[in-house]
């Protein structure tokens, strides 16, 4: 094993200022998804859901600053690697402890670290939506801490930090190495796999599957939250994809408007496709599935917006929008997976499709193989690791509330009051 030495990364002042401004807008994607997840849950758990998102963001930031940032690293900075087959394989970053010396780091390295803070919080929030109406606040924070300390830093270093997946192009002439400009793999697939592991661990909500092979509809309580969250997420996603393209794909400033257009077209194609599919299948379009289709298009664009043409981005979105309602139905009816937020379909499946699309449409030879190697790594290494860690954590810190807490709702059980107190039927004292 050896440690590589840091290398300064050239970065213009204009690119620095633009990327910093974009990263200030990127949290709107997180806010939008938090609002969507809250709207898709039950009304008696709405306050707990949104508070959980805020707590997860805070815990993720603290744990990543204390532990994870040291091992995530950035491309060209210090890192641990080993020699195999005459090639260096970077596997772990070797940054300073507790963010020491951050102010004197290269400008691009500072921006990458800021994006990683947002990314680790986003990845930690995704499984929280899937555990809605049955998971404790401490469970959401515990999962976020594990993600920020162990899982995310590994994936981020391999993909964004100059690790072995990023070096597939240099070492094996596979395109430019595994590409993931906006975090389809490091954020969305990782978050979607964590959601799947959480669902496997805690099981479905009570009453969701009363009989073998049957599923009870538990619709979200507020479609307005869900649909407004989609619009809010679009703003953050535009900023996120453009900033990621500058930092990780080294996109020239003149190409950035096209990346933003590709993001919008992917989401637009997806929601139109989902609208059509649900109207054909159910006679009327389904609001929550259309929202999931919109998000799936945004997630898919996260991987490929920087490497496709506008027409290709539209096609990517259409395919994501067709897949979304069909996969939601398959997971629920055939596999009895209770995923209130649709995170497995939107983030995991949407992210995987985006990574494949980036390889299909990229002009470099061998790029698709590089993408498939990265996907195989996420499936074969990261998913089992996440499931093992969450299974162990659940043994120490049980995730699920007791049946009485689930019956009365997470707001009353954990917070002592509901999000909508006017919904409570009681005697009107003004008429005594």
Tab-separated table of C-alpha atoms in Angstrom:
chain	number	residue	atom	x	y	z
A	1	UNK	CA	0.000	0.000	0.000
A	2	UNK	CA	1.174	3.519	-0.712
A	3	UNK	CA	0.038	7.098	-0.187
A	4	UNK	CA	-0.121	9.510	-3.084
A	5	UNK	CA	0.893	13.150	-2.677
A	6	UNK	CA	-1.379	16.133	-3.202
A	7	UNK	CA	-1.421	17.958	-6.501
A	8	UNK	CA	-2.808	21.515	-6.899
A	9	UNK	CA	-5.828	21.704	-9.170
A	10	UNK	CA	-6.052	24.681	-11.573
A	11	UNK	CA	-9.349	26.514	-11.313
A	12	UNK	CA	-10.277	29.919	-12.684
A	13	UNK	CA	-11.776	32.636	-10.515
A	14	UNK	CA	-14.867	32.787	-12.747
A	15	UNK	CA	-15.446	29.044	-12.406
A	16	UNK	CA	-14.955	29.286	-8.642
A	17	UNK	CA	-17.468	32.121	-8.230
A	18	UNK	CA	-20.064	30.471	-10.469
A	19	UNK	CA	-19.762	27.068	-8.798
A	20	UNK	CA	-19.962	28.575	-5.316
A	21	UNK	CA	-23.165	30.419	-6.272
A	22	UNK	CA	-24.631	27.224	-7.704
A	23	UNK	CA	-23.811	25.266	-4.558
A	24	UNK	CA	-25.686	27.880	-2.520
A	25	UNK	CA	-28.782	27.002	-4.598
A	26	UNK	CA	-28.267	23.221	-4.611
A	27	UNK	CA	-29.893	22.672	-1.173
A	28	UNK	CA	-33.236	23.468	-2.814
A	29	UNK	CA	-33.075	19.948	-4.264
A	30	UNK	CA	-32.835	18.598	-0.728
A	31	UNK	CA	-35.704	20.812	0.434
A	32	UNK	CA	-37.875	19.708	-2.468
A	33	UNK	CA	-37.342	16.011	-1.815
A	34	UNK	CA	-37.955	16.515	1.921
A	35	UNK	CA	-41.288	18.170	1.133
A	36	UNK	CA	-42.196	15.398	-1.317
A	37	UNK	CA	-41.425	12.687	1.234
A	38	UNK	CA	-43.507	14.475	3.870
A	39	UNK	CA	-46.476	14.803	1.535
A	40	UNK	CA	-46.308	11.147	0.559
A	41	UNK	CA	-46.523	10.042	4.203
A	42	UNK	CA	-49.501	10.038	6.589
A	43	UNK	CA	-50.794	13.295	8.089
A	44	UNK	CA	-50.189	11.985	11.610
A	45	UNK	CA	-46.454	11.689	10.891
A	46	UNK	CA	-45.849	14.903	8.899
A	47	UNK	CA	-44.031	16.955	11.533
A	48	UNK	CA	-41.807	14.044	12.520
A	49	UNK	CA	-40.974	13.449	8.868
A	50	UNK	CA	-39.852	16.998	8.182
A	51	UNK	CA	-38.027	17.340	11.502
A	52	UNK	CA	-36.271	14.071	10.685
A	53	UNK	CA	-34.988	15.511	7.412
A	54	UNK	CA	-33.571	18.516	9.252
A	55	UNK	CA	-31.985	16.344	11.938
A	56	UNK	CA	-30.490	14.015	9.331
A	57	UNK	CA	-28.932	16.962	7.515
A	58	UNK	CA	-27.356	18.161	10.766
A	59	UNK	CA	-26.094	14.737	11.862
A	60	UNK	CA	-24.706	14.006	8.395
A	61	UNK	CA	-22.794	17.288	8.321
A	62	UNK	CA	-21.299	16.800	11.790
A	63	UNK	CA	-20.271	13.172	11.294
A	64	UNK	CA	-18.881	13.849	7.841
A	65	UNK	CA	-16.832	16.760	9.170
A	66	UNK	CA	-15.444	14.707	12.064
A	67	UNK	CA	-14.853	11.410	10.236
A	68	UNK	CA	-16.018	11.019	6.653
A	69	UNK	CA	-14.347	14.004	5.000
A	70	UNK	CA	-10.940	12.628	5.918
A	71	UNK	CA	-11.534	9.487	3.868
A	72	UNK	CA	-13.552	10.888	0.961
A	73	UNK	CA	-10.811	13.096	-0.408
A	74	UNK	CA	-10.703	14.915	-3.758
A	75	UNK	CA	-9.062	14.080	-7.070
A	76	UNK	CA	-5.372	14.921	-7.022
A	77	UNK	CA	-5.176	15.069	-3.227
A	78	UNK	CA	-3.554	12.615	-0.834
A	79	UNK	CA	-4.984	9.116	-0.785
A	80	UNK	CA	-4.237	5.483	0.016
A	81	UNK	CA	-3.730	3.040	-2.854
A	82	UNK	CA	-2.271	-0.399	-3.507
A	83	UNK	CA	-0.551	-1.920	-6.528
A	84	UNK	CA	-2.266	-4.746	-8.388
A	85	UNK	CA	-1.335	-5.913	-11.855
A	86	UNK	CA	1.129	-3.074	-12.117
A	87	UNK	CA	-1.675	-0.512	-11.660
A	88	UNK	CA	-2.403	1.772	-8.692
A	89	UNK	CA	-5.824	1.205	-7.127
A	90	UNK	CA	-6.950	4.140	-4.990
A	91	UNK	CA	-9.310	2.917	-2.293
A	92	UNK	CA	-9.393	5.530	0.472
A	93	UNK	CA	-8.694	9.222	0.876
A	94	UNK	CA	-6.085	10.522	3.278
A	95	UNK	CA	-7.239	14.043	4.043
A	96	UNK	CA	-6.487	16.065	7.170
A	97	UNK	CA	-8.408	15.338	10.344
A	98	UNK	CA	-11.382	17.483	11.352
A	99	UNK	CA	-11.127	19.720	8.239
A	100	UNK	CA	-7.875	21.252	9.420
A	101	UNK	CA	-6.278	23.511	6.828
A	102	UNK	CA	-9.483	23.785	4.814
A	103	UNK	CA	-9.014	27.510	4.218
A	104	UNK	CA	-5.619	26.978	2.592
A	105	UNK	CA	-6.724	24.108	0.347
A	106	UNK	CA	-6.992	24.498	-3.427
A	107	UNK	CA	-10.182	26.356	-4.478
A	108	UNK	CA	-11.574	23.357	-6.353
A	109	UNK	CA	-10.926	21.092	-3.373
A	110	UNK	CA	-12.915	23.431	-1.133
A	111	UNK	CA	-15.850	23.407	-3.544
A	112	UNK	CA	-15.765	19.619	-3.868
A	113	UNK	CA	-15.872	19.313	-0.091
A	114	UNK	CA	-18.858	21.658	0.089
A	115	UNK	CA	-20.674	19.576	-2.527
A	116	UNK	CA	-19.840	16.421	-0.580
A	117	UNK	CA	-21.416	17.909	2.555
A	118	UNK	CA	-24.644	18.441	0.623
A	119	UNK	CA	-24.390	15.049	-1.059
A	120	UNK	CA	-23.945	13.060	2.146
A	121	UNK	CA	-26.960	14.801	3.690
A	122	UNK	CA	-29.039	14.089	0.574
A	123	UNK	CA	-28.023	10.418	0.560
A	124	UNK	CA	-28.939	10.092	4.241
A	125	UNK	CA	-32.385	11.618	3.699
A	126	UNK	CA	-33.443	9.172	0.983
A	127	UNK	CA	-33.965	6.116	3.252
A	128	UNK	CA	-35.792	8.275	5.786
A	129	UNK	CA	-38.638	8.725	3.305
A	130	UNK	CA	-38.861	4.965	2.794
A	131	UNK	CA	-39.108	4.339	6.531
A	132	UNK	CA	-41.947	6.831	6.945
A	133	UNK	CA	-44.718	6.208	9.489
A	134	UNK	CA	-42.775	3.537	11.379
A	135	UNK	CA	-39.145	4.577	12.005
A	136	UNK	CA	-37.916	6.510	15.026
A	137	UNK	CA	-36.059	9.801	14.722
A	138	UNK	CA	-33.064	8.138	16.334
A	139	UNK	CA	-33.136	5.512	13.584
A	140	UNK	CA	-32.973	8.132	10.843
A	141	UNK	CA	-30.096	9.897	12.565
A	142	UNK	CA	-28.274	6.615	13.179
A	143	UNK	CA	-28.561	5.575	9.547
A	144	UNK	CA	-27.325	9.013	8.462
A	145	UNK	CA	-24.341	8.756	10.800
A	146	UNK	CA	-23.345	5.354	9.407
A	147	UNK	CA	-23.675	6.651	5.854
A	148	UNK	CA	-21.629	9.770	6.581
A	149	UNK	CA	-18.880	7.965	8.472
A	150	UNK	CA	-18.358	4.834	6.360
A	151	UNK	CA	-20.384	4.222	3.213
A	152	UNK	CA	-20.472	7.611	1.528
A	153	UNK	CA	-16.748	8.369	1.988
A	154	UNK	CA	-15.840	5.073	0.299
A	155	UNK	CA	-18.117	5.628	-2.686
A	156	UNK	CA	-17.217	9.303	-2.964
A	157	UNK	CA	-13.500	8.546	-3.037
A	158	UNK	CA	-13.831	5.786	-5.616
A	159	UNK	CA	-15.975	7.958	-7.920
A	160	UNK	CA	-15.226	11.624	-7.177
A	161	UNK	CA	-11.964	11.504	-5.250
A	162	UNK	CA	-9.700	9.993	-7.899
A	163	UNK	CA	-10.169	6.425	-6.655
A	164	UNK	CA	-10.025	3.236	-8.662
A	165	UNK	CA	-13.372	3.684	-10.440
A	166	UNK	CA	-12.392	7.155	-11.608
A	167	UNK	CA	-9.071	5.727	-12.850
A	168	UNK	CA	-10.572	3.026	-15.077
A	169	UNK	CA	-9.829	5.210	-18.093
A	170	UNK	CA	-6.191	5.788	-17.208
A	171	UNK	CA	-5.522	2.224	-16.084
A	172	UNK	CA	-7.591	0.247	-18.570
A	173	UNK	CA	-8.552	2.696	-21.354
A	174	UNK	CA	-12.241	2.448	-20.443
A	175	UNK	CA	-13.484	5.832	-21.615
A	176	UNK	CA	-12.610	8.554	-19.134
A	177	UNK	CA	-13.212	6.263	-16.174
A	178	UNK	CA	-16.488	5.935	-14.291
A	179	UNK	CA	-18.362	9.232	-14.741
A	180	UNK	CA	-20.975	10.580	-12.364
A	181	UNK	CA	-20.985	14.346	-12.573
A	182	UNK	CA	-23.952	15.042	-10.320
A	183	UNK	CA	-23.913	12.069	-7.958
A	184	UNK	CA	-26.329	9.553	-9.449
A	185	UNK	CA	-24.185	6.823	-7.919
A	186	UNK	CA	-22.716	8.525	-4.854
A	187	UNK	CA	-26.001	10.134	-3.790
A	188	UNK	CA	-29.026	8.528	-5.384
A	189	UNK	CA	-28.093	4.888	-5.943
A	190	UNK	CA	-26.410	4.853	-2.544
A	191	UNK	CA	-29.475	6.428	-0.942
A	192	UNK	CA	-31.841	4.104	-2.818
A	193	UNK	CA	-29.899	1.024	-1.763
A	194	UNK	CA	-29.960	2.284	1.827
A	195	UNK	CA	-33.725	2.663	1.515
A	196	UNK	CA	-34.005	-0.938	0.340
A	197	UNK	CA	-31.835	-2.144	3.227
A	198	UNK	CA	-33.941	-0.138	5.695
A	199	UNK	CA	-37.188	-1.606	4.342
A	200	UNK	CA	-35.745	-5.114	4.568
A	201	UNK	CA	-34.799	-4.368	8.173
A	202	UNK	CA	-37.996	-2.757	9.514
A	203	UNK	CA	-40.646	-4.379	7.308
A	204	UNK	CA	-43.860	-2.798	5.966
A	205	UNK	CA	-46.288	-0.484	7.744
A	206	UNK	CA	-49.060	-2.203	9.671
A	207	UNK	CA	-52.038	-2.825	7.439
A	208	UNK	CA	-50.127	-2.447	4.194
A	209	UNK	CA	-50.165	-6.148	3.338
A	210	UNK	CA	-53.085	-7.656	5.297
A	211	UNK	CA	-53.137	-10.857	3.223
A	212	UNK	CA	-50.615	-12.741	1.127
A	213	UNK	CA	-50.323	-11.196	-2.316
A	214	UNK	CA	-52.566	-8.228	-1.527
A	215	UNK	CA	-51.625	-4.608	-0.852
A	216	UNK	CA	-53.695	-1.870	0.751
A	217	UNK	CA	-53.390	1.609	-0.715
A	218	UNK	CA	-52.036	4.097	1.857
A	219	UNK	CA	-52.035	7.315	-0.171
A	220	UNK	CA	-49.959	10.325	0.757
A	221	UNK	CA	-51.788	12.962	2.767
A	222	UNK	CA	-50.883	16.111	0.793
A	223	UNK	CA	-50.453	16.155	-2.985
A	224	UNK	CA	-49.848	19.912	-2.922
A	225	UNK	CA	-46.680	19.396	-0.864
A	226	UNK	CA	-45.587	16.699	-3.283
A	227	UNK	CA	-46.123	18.698	-6.458
A	228	UNK	CA	-44.675	21.928	-5.080
A	229	UNK	CA	-41.683	19.929	-3.888
A	230	UNK	CA	-41.143	18.846	-7.507
A	231	UNK	CA	-40.893	22.473	-8.635
A	232	UNK	CA	-38.593	23.331	-5.747
A	233	UNK	CA	-36.364	20.354	-6.506
A	234	UNK	CA	-35.968	21.434	-10.141
A	235	UNK	CA	-34.187	24.647	-9.128
A	236	UNK	CA	-31.773	22.777	-6.894
A	237	UNK	CA	-31.184	20.080	-9.501
A	238	UNK	CA	-30.281	22.601	-12.190
A	239	UNK	CA	-27.682	24.094	-9.862
A	240	UNK	CA	-26.470	20.680	-8.710
A	241	UNK	CA	-25.945	19.234	-12.185
A	242	UNK	CA	-24.155	22.315	-13.498
A	243	UNK	CA	-21.885	22.550	-10.447
A	244	UNK	CA	-21.063	18.829	-10.664
A	245	UNK	CA	-20.218	19.150	-14.350
A	246	UNK	CA	-17.758	21.957	-13.592
A	247	UNK	CA	-16.120	20.125	-10.695
A	248	UNK	CA	-16.000	16.530	-11.915
A	249	UNK	CA	-16.429	16.620	-15.703
A	250	UNK	CA	-14.339	19.789	-16.158
A	251	UNK	CA	-17.038	21.187	-18.422
A	252	UNK	CA	-16.238	24.544	-20.069
A	253	UNK	CA	-18.428	27.449	-19.040
A	254	UNK	CA	-19.901	27.707	-22.542
A	255	UNK	CA	-21.420	24.204	-22.220
A	256	UNK	CA	-23.247	24.851	-18.960
A	257	UNK	CA	-26.538	26.131	-20.438
A	258	UNK	CA	-26.843	22.882	-22.417
A	259	UNK	CA	-26.417	20.874	-19.210
A	260	UNK	CA	-29.226	22.871	-17.597
A	261	UNK	CA	-31.446	22.322	-20.655
A	262	UNK	CA	-30.681	18.586	-20.563
A	263	UNK	CA	-31.728	18.461	-16.908
A	264	UNK	CA	-35.047	20.137	-17.647
A	265	UNK	CA	-35.719	17.971	-20.716
A	266	UNK	CA	-35.001	14.754	-18.823
A	267	UNK	CA	-37.473	15.675	-16.069
A	268	UNK	CA	-40.037	16.890	-18.603
A	269	UNK	CA	-39.843	13.741	-20.711
A	270	UNK	CA	-40.176	11.612	-17.603
A	271	UNK	CA	-43.272	13.315	-16.191
A	272	UNK	CA	-45.030	13.288	-19.577
A	273	UNK	CA	-44.272	9.574	-19.958
A	274	UNK	CA	-45.515	8.767	-16.449
A	275	UNK	CA	-48.617	10.877	-17.043
A	276	UNK	CA	-49.356	8.862	-20.191
A	277	UNK	CA	-48.674	5.472	-18.597
A	278	UNK	CA	-50.838	6.128	-15.530
A	279	UNK	CA	-53.657	7.533	-17.652
A	280	UNK	CA	-53.617	4.453	-19.857
A	281	UNK	CA	-53.459	2.042	-16.907
A	282	UNK	CA	-55.826	3.756	-14.472
A	283	UNK	CA	-58.005	5.930	-16.706
A	284	UNK	CA	-56.673	9.107	-15.031
A	285	UNK	CA	-53.167	10.373	-14.316
A	286	UNK	CA	-51.834	9.689	-10.821
A	287	UNK	CA	-50.366	12.747	-9.074
A	288	UNK	CA	-47.943	10.926	-6.762
A	289	UNK	CA	-46.638	8.646	-9.515
A	290	UNK	CA	-46.206	11.629	-11.844
A	291	UNK	CA	-44.184	13.325	-9.100
A	292	UNK	CA	-42.050	10.198	-8.781
A	293	UNK	CA	-41.609	10.170	-12.553
A	294	UNK	CA	-40.462	13.798	-12.488
A	295	UNK	CA	-37.924	12.980	-9.776
A	296	UNK	CA	-36.741	9.864	-11.623
A	297	UNK	CA	-36.046	12.019	-14.679
A	298	UNK	CA	-34.068	14.460	-12.543
A	299	UNK	CA	-32.115	11.624	-10.919
A	300	UNK	CA	-31.281	10.074	-14.295
A	301	UNK	CA	-30.075	13.457	-15.567
A	302	UNK	CA	-27.710	13.680	-12.613
A	303	UNK	CA	-25.497	11.066	-14.243
A	304	UNK	CA	-25.737	12.016	-17.898
A	305	UNK	CA	-26.741	15.676	-18.325
A	306	UNK	CA	-23.119	16.616	-18.960
A	307	UNK	CA	-22.450	14.022	-21.674
A	308	UNK	CA	-25.654	13.804	-23.749
A	309	UNK	CA	-27.382	15.968	-26.334
A	310	UNK	CA	-30.784	17.529	-25.619
A	311	UNK	CA	-32.577	14.909	-27.733
A	312	UNK	CA	-30.780	12.124	-25.883
A	313	UNK	CA	-31.635	13.747	-22.528
A	314	UNK	CA	-35.300	13.778	-23.520
A	315	UNK	CA	-35.106	10.082	-24.432
A	316	UNK	CA	-33.426	9.274	-21.122
A	317	UNK	CA	-36.250	11.022	-19.284
A	318	UNK	CA	-38.983	9.290	-21.263
A	319	UNK	CA	-37.563	5.862	-20.467
A	320	UNK	CA	-37.223	6.784	-16.778
A	321	UNK	CA	-40.842	7.973	-16.769
A	322	UNK	CA	-42.106	4.746	-18.316
A	323	UNK	CA	-40.155	2.574	-15.906
A	324	UNK	CA	-41.214	4.439	-12.758
A	325	UNK	CA	-44.925	3.504	-12.392
A	326	UNK	CA	-44.321	-0.037	-13.593
A	327	UNK	CA	-41.497	-0.637	-11.128
A	328	UNK	CA	-43.439	0.920	-8.246
A	329	UNK	CA	-46.251	-1.519	-8.949
A	330	UNK	CA	-43.862	-4.462	-9.284
A	331	UNK	CA	-42.111	-3.748	-5.993
A	332	UNK	CA	-45.371	-3.365	-4.095
A	333	UNK	CA	-47.527	-6.096	-5.592
A	334	UNK	CA	-44.984	-8.750	-6.541
A	335	UNK	CA	-42.276	-8.242	-3.901
A	336	UNK	CA	-44.351	-6.790	-1.013
A	337	UNK	CA	-41.977	-3.876	-0.526
A	338	UNK	CA	-43.577	-0.950	1.297
A	339	UNK	CA	-41.768	2.172	0.079
A	340	UNK	CA	-43.955	5.246	0.796
A	341	UNK	CA	-41.608	7.696	-0.950
A	342	UNK	CA	-40.779	5.463	-3.915
A	343	UNK	CA	-37.072	5.908	-3.162
A	344	UNK	CA	-36.012	2.531	-4.555
A	345	UNK	CA	-37.628	3.293	-7.903
A	346	UNK	CA	-36.780	6.992	-8.079
A	347	UNK	CA	-33.280	7.092	-6.632
A	348	UNK	CA	-31.857	3.589	-7.047
A	349	UNK	CA	-33.429	2.588	-10.371
A	350	UNK	CA	-33.387	6.132	-11.765
A	351	UNK	CA	-29.750	6.557	-10.808
A	352	UNK	CA	-28.733	3.209	-12.300
A	353	UNK	CA	-30.511	4.028	-15.575
A	354	UNK	CA	-28.788	7.412	-15.705
A	355	UNK	CA	-25.378	5.806	-15.196
A	356	UNK	CA	-26.079	3.338	-18.009
A	357	UNK	CA	-27.305	6.147	-20.270
A	358	UNK	CA	-24.101	8.094	-19.638
A	359	UNK	CA	-22.146	5.119	-20.977
A	360	UNK	CA	-24.481	4.527	-23.901
A	361	UNK	CA	-24.352	8.094	-25.197
A	362	UNK	CA	-20.815	9.117	-24.257
A	363	UNK	CA	-18.533	9.348	-27.305
A	364	UNK	CA	-15.511	7.711	-25.674
A	365	UNK	CA	-14.788	4.070	-26.473
A	366	UNK	CA	-15.193	1.758	-23.493
A	367	UNK	CA	-17.276	4.215	-21.480
A	368	UNK	CA	-20.242	1.866	-21.184
A	369	UNK	CA	-17.993	-0.853	-19.769
A	370	UNK	CA	-16.625	1.604	-17.209
A	371	UNK	CA	-20.163	2.487	-16.184
A	372	UNK	CA	-21.141	-1.169	-15.869
A	373	UNK	CA	-18.088	-1.843	-13.698
A	374	UNK	CA	-19.167	0.981	-11.408
A	375	UNK	CA	-22.734	-0.307	-11.273
A	376	UNK	CA	-21.508	-3.824	-10.480
A	377	UNK	CA	-19.446	-2.354	-7.650
A	378	UNK	CA	-22.458	-0.542	-6.220
A	379	UNK	CA	-24.570	-3.708	-6.428
A	380	UNK	CA	-21.947	-6.225	-5.351
A	381	UNK	CA	-20.066	-4.295	-2.665
A	382	UNK	CA	-21.969	-1.232	-1.523
A	383	UNK	CA	-25.459	-2.760	-1.200
A	384	UNK	CA	-24.295	-5.721	0.960
A	385	UNK	CA	-22.169	-3.360	3.063
A	386	UNK	CA	-25.096	-1.013	3.653
A	387	UNK	CA	-27.435	-3.859	4.564
A	388	UNK	CA	-24.895	-5.361	6.983
A	389	UNK	CA	-24.274	-2.034	8.704
A	390	UNK	CA	-27.976	-1.228	9.050
A	391	UNK	CA	-28.748	-4.741	10.295
A	392	UNK	CA	-26.065	-4.385	12.978
A	393	UNK	CA	-27.217	-0.888	13.906
A	394	UNK	CA	-30.800	-2.096	14.264
A	395	UNK	CA	-29.642	-4.712	16.757
A	396	UNK	CA	-28.158	-1.965	18.929
A	397	UNK	CA	-30.607	0.861	18.193
A	398	UNK	CA	-33.978	-0.596	17.150
A	399	UNK	CA	-35.382	1.342	14.208
A	400	UNK	CA	-39.084	0.628	14.484
A	401	UNK	CA	-41.500	2.162	16.976
A	402	UNK	CA	-43.772	-0.025	19.052
A	403	UNK	CA	-47.218	-0.876	17.592
A	404	UNK	CA	-48.994	1.708	19.740
A	405	UNK	CA	-46.718	4.453	18.483
A	406	UNK	CA	-47.411	3.474	14.905
A	407	UNK	CA	-51.150	3.431	15.608
A	408	UNK	CA	-51.367	6.944	17.040
A	409	UNK	CA	-48.872	8.392	14.602
A	410	UNK	CA	-45.243	9.429	14.779
A	411	UNK	CA	-46.041	13.047	15.620
A	412	UNK	CA	-47.894	12.265	18.836
A	413	UNK	CA	-45.607	9.382	19.753
A	414	UNK	CA	-42.284	11.156	19.286
A	415	UNK	CA	-43.111	14.866	19.387
A	416	UNK	CA	-46.158	14.985	21.632
A	417	UNK	CA	-48.280	16.896	19.142
A	418	UNK	CA	-49.498	16.691	15.569
A	419	UNK	CA	-48.586	18.763	12.549
A	420	UNK	CA	-52.249	19.630	11.984
A	421	UNK	CA	-53.876	20.163	15.397
A	422	UNK	CA	-57.006	21.624	13.792
A	423	UNK	CA	-57.709	18.178	12.345
A	424	UNK	CA	-58.362	16.858	15.848
A	425	UNK	CA	-62.080	16.580	16.601
A	426	UNK	CA	-62.833	18.021	20.025
A	427	UNK	CA	-65.528	19.976	21.862
A	428	UNK	CA	-65.614	23.632	20.826
A	429	UNK	CA	-65.284	25.559	24.083
A	430	UNK	CA	-66.755	28.739	22.578
A	431	UNK	CA	-70.243	27.185	22.630
A	432	UNK	CA	-70.420	26.323	26.307
